[in-house]
Every structure is written in structure tokens, then in C-alpha cells.
mmCIF file of C-alpha atoms in Angstrom:
data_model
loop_
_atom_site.group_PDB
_atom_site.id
_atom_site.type_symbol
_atom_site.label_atom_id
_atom_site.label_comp_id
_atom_site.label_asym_id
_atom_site.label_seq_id
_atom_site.Cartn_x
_atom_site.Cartn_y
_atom_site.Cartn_z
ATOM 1 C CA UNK I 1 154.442 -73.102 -46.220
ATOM 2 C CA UNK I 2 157.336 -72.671 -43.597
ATOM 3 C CA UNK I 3 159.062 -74.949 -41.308
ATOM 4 C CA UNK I 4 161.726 -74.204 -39.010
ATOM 5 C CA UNK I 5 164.325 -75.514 -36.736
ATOM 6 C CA UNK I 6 164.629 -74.359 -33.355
ATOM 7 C CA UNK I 7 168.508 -74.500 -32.940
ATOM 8 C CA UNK I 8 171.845 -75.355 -34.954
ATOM 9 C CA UNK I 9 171.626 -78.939 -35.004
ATOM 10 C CA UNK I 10 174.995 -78.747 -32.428
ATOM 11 C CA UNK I 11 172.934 -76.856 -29.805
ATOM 12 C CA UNK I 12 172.602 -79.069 -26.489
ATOM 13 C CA UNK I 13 169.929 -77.945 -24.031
ATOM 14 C CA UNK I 14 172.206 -78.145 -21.020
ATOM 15 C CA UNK I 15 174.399 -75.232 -22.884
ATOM 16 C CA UNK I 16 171.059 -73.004 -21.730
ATOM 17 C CA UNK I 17 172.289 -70.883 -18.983
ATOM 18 C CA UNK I 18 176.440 -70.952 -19.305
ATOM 19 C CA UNK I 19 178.409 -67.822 -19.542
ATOM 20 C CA UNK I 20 179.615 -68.993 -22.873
ATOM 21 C CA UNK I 21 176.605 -70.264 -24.953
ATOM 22 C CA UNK I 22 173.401 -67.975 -26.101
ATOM 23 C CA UNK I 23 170.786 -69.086 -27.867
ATOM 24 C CA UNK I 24 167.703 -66.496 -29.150
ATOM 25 C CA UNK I 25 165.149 -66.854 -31.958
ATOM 26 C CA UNK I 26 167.655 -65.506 -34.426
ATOM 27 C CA UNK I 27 171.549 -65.960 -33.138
ATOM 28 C CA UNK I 28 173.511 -68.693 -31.451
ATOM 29 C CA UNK I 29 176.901 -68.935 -29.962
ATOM 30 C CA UNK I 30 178.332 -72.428 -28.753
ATOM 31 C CA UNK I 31 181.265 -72.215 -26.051
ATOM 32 C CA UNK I 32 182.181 -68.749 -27.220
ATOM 33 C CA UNK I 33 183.801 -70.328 -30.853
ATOM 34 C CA UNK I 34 180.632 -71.116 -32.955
ATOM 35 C CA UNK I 35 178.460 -68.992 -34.196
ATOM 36 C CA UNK I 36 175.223 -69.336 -35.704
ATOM 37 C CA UNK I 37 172.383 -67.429 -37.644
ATOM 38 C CA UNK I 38 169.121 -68.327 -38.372
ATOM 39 C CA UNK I 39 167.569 -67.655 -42.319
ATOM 40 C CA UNK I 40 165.453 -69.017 -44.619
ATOM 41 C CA UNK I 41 165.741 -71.339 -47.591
ATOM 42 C CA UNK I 42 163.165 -70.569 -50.083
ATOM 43 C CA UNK I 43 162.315 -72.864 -52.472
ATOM 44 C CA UNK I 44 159.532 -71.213 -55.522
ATOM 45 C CA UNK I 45 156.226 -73.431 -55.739
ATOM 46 C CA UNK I 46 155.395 -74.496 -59.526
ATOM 47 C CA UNK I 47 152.471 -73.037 -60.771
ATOM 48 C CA UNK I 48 151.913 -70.593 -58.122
ATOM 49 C CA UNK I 49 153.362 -67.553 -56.784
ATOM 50 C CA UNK I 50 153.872 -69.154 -53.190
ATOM 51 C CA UNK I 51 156.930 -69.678 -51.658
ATOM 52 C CA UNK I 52 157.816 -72.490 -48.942
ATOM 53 C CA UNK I 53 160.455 -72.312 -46.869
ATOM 54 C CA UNK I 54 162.820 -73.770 -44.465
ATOM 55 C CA UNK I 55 163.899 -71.297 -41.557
ATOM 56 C CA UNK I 56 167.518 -73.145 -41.362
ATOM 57 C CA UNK I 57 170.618 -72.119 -39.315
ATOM 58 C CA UNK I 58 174.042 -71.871 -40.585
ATOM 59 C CA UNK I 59 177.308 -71.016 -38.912
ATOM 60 C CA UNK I 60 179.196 -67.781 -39.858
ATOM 61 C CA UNK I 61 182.712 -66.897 -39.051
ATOM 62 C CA UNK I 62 183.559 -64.846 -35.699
ATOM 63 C CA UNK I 63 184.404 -62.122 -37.880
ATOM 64 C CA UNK I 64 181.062 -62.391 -40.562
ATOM 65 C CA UNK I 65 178.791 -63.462 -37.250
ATOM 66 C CA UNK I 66 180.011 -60.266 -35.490
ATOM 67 C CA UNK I 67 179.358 -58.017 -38.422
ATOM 68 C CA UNK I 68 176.171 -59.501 -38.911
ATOM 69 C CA UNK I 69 175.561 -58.764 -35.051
ATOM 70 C CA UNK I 70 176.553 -55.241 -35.455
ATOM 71 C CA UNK I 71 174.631 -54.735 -38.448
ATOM 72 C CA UNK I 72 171.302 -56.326 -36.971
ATOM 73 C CA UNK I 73 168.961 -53.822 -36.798
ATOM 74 C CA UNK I 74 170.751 -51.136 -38.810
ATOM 75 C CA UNK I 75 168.333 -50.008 -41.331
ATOM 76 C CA UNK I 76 169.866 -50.577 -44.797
ATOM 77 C CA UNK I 77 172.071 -53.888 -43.678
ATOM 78 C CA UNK I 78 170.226 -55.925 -46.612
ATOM 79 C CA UNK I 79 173.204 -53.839 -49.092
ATOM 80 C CA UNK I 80 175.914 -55.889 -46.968
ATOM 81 C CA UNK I 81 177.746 -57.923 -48.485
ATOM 82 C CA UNK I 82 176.471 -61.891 -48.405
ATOM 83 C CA UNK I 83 178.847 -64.119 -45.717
ATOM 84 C CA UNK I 84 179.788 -67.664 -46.776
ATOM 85 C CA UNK I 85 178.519 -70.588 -44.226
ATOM 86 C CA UNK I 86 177.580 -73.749 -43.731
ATOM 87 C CA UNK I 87 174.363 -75.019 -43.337
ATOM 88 C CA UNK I 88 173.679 -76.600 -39.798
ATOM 89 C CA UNK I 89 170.010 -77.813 -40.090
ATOM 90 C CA UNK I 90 169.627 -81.261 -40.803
ATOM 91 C CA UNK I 91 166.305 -81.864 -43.285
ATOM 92 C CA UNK I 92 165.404 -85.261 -42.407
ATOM 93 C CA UNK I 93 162.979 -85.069 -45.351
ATOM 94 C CA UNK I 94 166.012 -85.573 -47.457
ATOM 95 C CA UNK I 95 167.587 -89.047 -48.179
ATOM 96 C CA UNK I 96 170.932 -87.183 -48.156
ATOM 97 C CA UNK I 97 172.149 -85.071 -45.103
ATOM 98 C CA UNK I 98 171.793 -81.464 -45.180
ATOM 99 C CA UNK I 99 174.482 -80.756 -42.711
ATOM 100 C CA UNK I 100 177.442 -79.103 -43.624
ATOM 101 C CA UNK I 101 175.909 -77.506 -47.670
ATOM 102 C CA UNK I 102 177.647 -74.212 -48.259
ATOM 103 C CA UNK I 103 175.484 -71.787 -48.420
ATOM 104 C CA UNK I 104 175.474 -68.003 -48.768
ATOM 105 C CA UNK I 105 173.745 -65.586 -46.093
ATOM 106 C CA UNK I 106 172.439 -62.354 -47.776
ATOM 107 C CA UNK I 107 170.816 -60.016 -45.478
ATOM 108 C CA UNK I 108 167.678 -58.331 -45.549
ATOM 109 C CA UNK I 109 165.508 -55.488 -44.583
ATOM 110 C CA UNK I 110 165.478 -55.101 -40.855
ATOM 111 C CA UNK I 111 162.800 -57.543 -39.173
ATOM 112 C CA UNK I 112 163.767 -59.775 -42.364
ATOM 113 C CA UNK I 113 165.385 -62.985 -41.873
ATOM 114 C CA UNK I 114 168.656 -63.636 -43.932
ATOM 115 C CA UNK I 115 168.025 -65.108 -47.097
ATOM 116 C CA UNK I 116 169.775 -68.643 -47.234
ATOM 117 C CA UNK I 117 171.479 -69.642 -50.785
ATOM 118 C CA UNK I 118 172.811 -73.034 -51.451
ATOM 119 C CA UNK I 119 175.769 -73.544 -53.464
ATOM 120 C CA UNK I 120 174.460 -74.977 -56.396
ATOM 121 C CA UNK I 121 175.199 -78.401 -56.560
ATOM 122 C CA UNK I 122 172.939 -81.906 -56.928
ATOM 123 C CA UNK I 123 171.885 -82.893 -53.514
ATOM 124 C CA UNK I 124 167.922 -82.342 -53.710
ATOM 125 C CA UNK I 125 167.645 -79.163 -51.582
ATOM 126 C CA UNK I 126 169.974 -77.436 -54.122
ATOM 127 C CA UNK I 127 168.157 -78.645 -57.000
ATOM 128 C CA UNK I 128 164.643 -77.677 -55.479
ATOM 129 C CA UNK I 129 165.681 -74.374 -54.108
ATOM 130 C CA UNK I 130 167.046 -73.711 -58.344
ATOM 131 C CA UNK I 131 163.695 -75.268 -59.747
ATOM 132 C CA UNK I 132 161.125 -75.255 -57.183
ATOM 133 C CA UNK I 133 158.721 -77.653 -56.215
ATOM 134 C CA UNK I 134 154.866 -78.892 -57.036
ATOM 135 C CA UNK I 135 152.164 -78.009 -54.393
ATOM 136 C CA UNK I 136 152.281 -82.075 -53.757
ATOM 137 C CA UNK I 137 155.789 -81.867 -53.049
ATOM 138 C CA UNK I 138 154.792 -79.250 -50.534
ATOM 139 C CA UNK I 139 151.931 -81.871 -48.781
ATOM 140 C CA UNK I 140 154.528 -84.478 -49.032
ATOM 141 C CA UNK I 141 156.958 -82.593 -47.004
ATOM 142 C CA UNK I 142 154.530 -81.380 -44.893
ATOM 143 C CA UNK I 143 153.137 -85.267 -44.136
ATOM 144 C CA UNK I 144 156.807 -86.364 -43.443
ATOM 145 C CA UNK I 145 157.568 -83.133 -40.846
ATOM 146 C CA UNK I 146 154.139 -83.175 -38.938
ATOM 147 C CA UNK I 147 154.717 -87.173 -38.935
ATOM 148 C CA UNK I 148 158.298 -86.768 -37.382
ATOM 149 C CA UNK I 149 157.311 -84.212 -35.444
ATOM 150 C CA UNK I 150 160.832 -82.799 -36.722
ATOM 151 C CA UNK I 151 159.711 -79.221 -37.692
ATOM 152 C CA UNK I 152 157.468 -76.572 -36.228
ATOM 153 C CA UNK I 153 154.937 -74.728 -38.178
ATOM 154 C CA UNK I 154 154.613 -71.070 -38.702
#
């Protein structure tokens, strides 16, 4: 019921190791200018009360990624504020790109990952995350991601 990208699709492998690129299982920084945060998309499942998700990243602002940062494993961070970004995941299970969908990062409990929030609009992730999906929308995803071998279960 979860799928999840490994990096921001902008994250090269040969950045690994330079002074001025980090990448960890929840933050990313590219050339010391982009910044990244990994959340999740949830998207209800019709008739149930499961929940499948898409653990996405988005970039922040220096000044939102920062506070974010500092905030990481404050207790009480999920009454912050939510931080405008843009969503830098790309769903190939979509027929239209997901790169680049504003989205809104709301934080959570410590050892939470950020809830992701798409600006409402029609592409098909938007709609989905608004009205949820059928259990065979869920196989069909999961067919298409463990066929592409685009996504990593967890």
C-alpha cells in the first residue's frame, strides 16, 4: 500500500560524496541551492479504511527547508505551519507528469513523515488524492510499478 522514490527526481548519483550535495532517507540538498524533503501522498481506498501512498519528494525554499531542518525532531513540529513546494517525484503511472504539482508540506509527529497535499486541480493524482481510489486501482498501480521496476515497496 506504499511506494516510494528514493531521491528528488534531479538527484544524480555522482553528486554522492561532494561537499555541496547530501542525500539521506528523509532530506536532500543539490549544489548547496535545492532543497528537498521527502513525504507522503495519501490517497483514501474506497470501501475500506486503508490508505495507499506515495512517499514523494518535493523541494522547499532555503528558508522553509531550514526551518523544517531545525524543527526535525522537535517534539510538537506537526503545529508548524505547512510550507508551499513543488512536487519532484515523477509517477510514471500517470499519463500526465507529476513533476513540478504544487503541493503543501504539513508536518507531523516526530518519526512521522510530512504529509504531502496537492493543490487541487485535475491532473489524476489531485483528483485521486480528493476522492480516493478502488482496491483495483491499487493492483493496477501496483502491476505497473513492480513491472517498471520504478518504485520500491515498503
Amino acid at each position: 500500500m506504499n511506494y516510494t522514490a528514493e531521491a528528488p527526481a534531479v538527484w544524480d548519483p555522482a553528486f554522492t560524496g561532494t561537499d555541496d550535495c547530501s542525500l539521506s532517507s528523509d532530506q536532500c540538498v543539490i549544489r548547496g541551492q535545492h532543497y528537498f524533503v521527502k513525504g507522503l501522498i495519501e490517497i483514501p481506498v474506497i470501501g475500506s479504511d486503508e490508505v495507499f501512498s506515495w512517499g514523494v519528494w518535493v523541494s522547499l525554499s532555503r528558508q522553509n527547508f531550514s526551518r523544517a531542518a531545525d524543527m526535525w525532531d522537535t517534539p510538537g513540529r506537526e503545529a508548524e505551519n505547512s510550507s508551499f513546494g513543488w512536487l519532484t517525484t515523477d509517477l510514471p503511472v500517470y499519463p500526465i507528469t507529476t513533476l513540478n504539482l504544487k503541493t503543501h508540506v504539513h508536518p507531523r509527529p516526530v518519526g512521522e513523515r510530512p504529509f504531502i497535499e496537492l493543490e487541487p486541480t485535475d491532473h489524476p493524482l489531485a483528483v485521486e488524492q480528493r476522492t480516493g481510489i478502488t482496491l483495483d486501482r491499487v493492483r493496477e498501480i501496483a502491476a505497473n510499478v513492480l513491472h517498471s521496476g520504478d518504485g520500491k515497496q515498503r
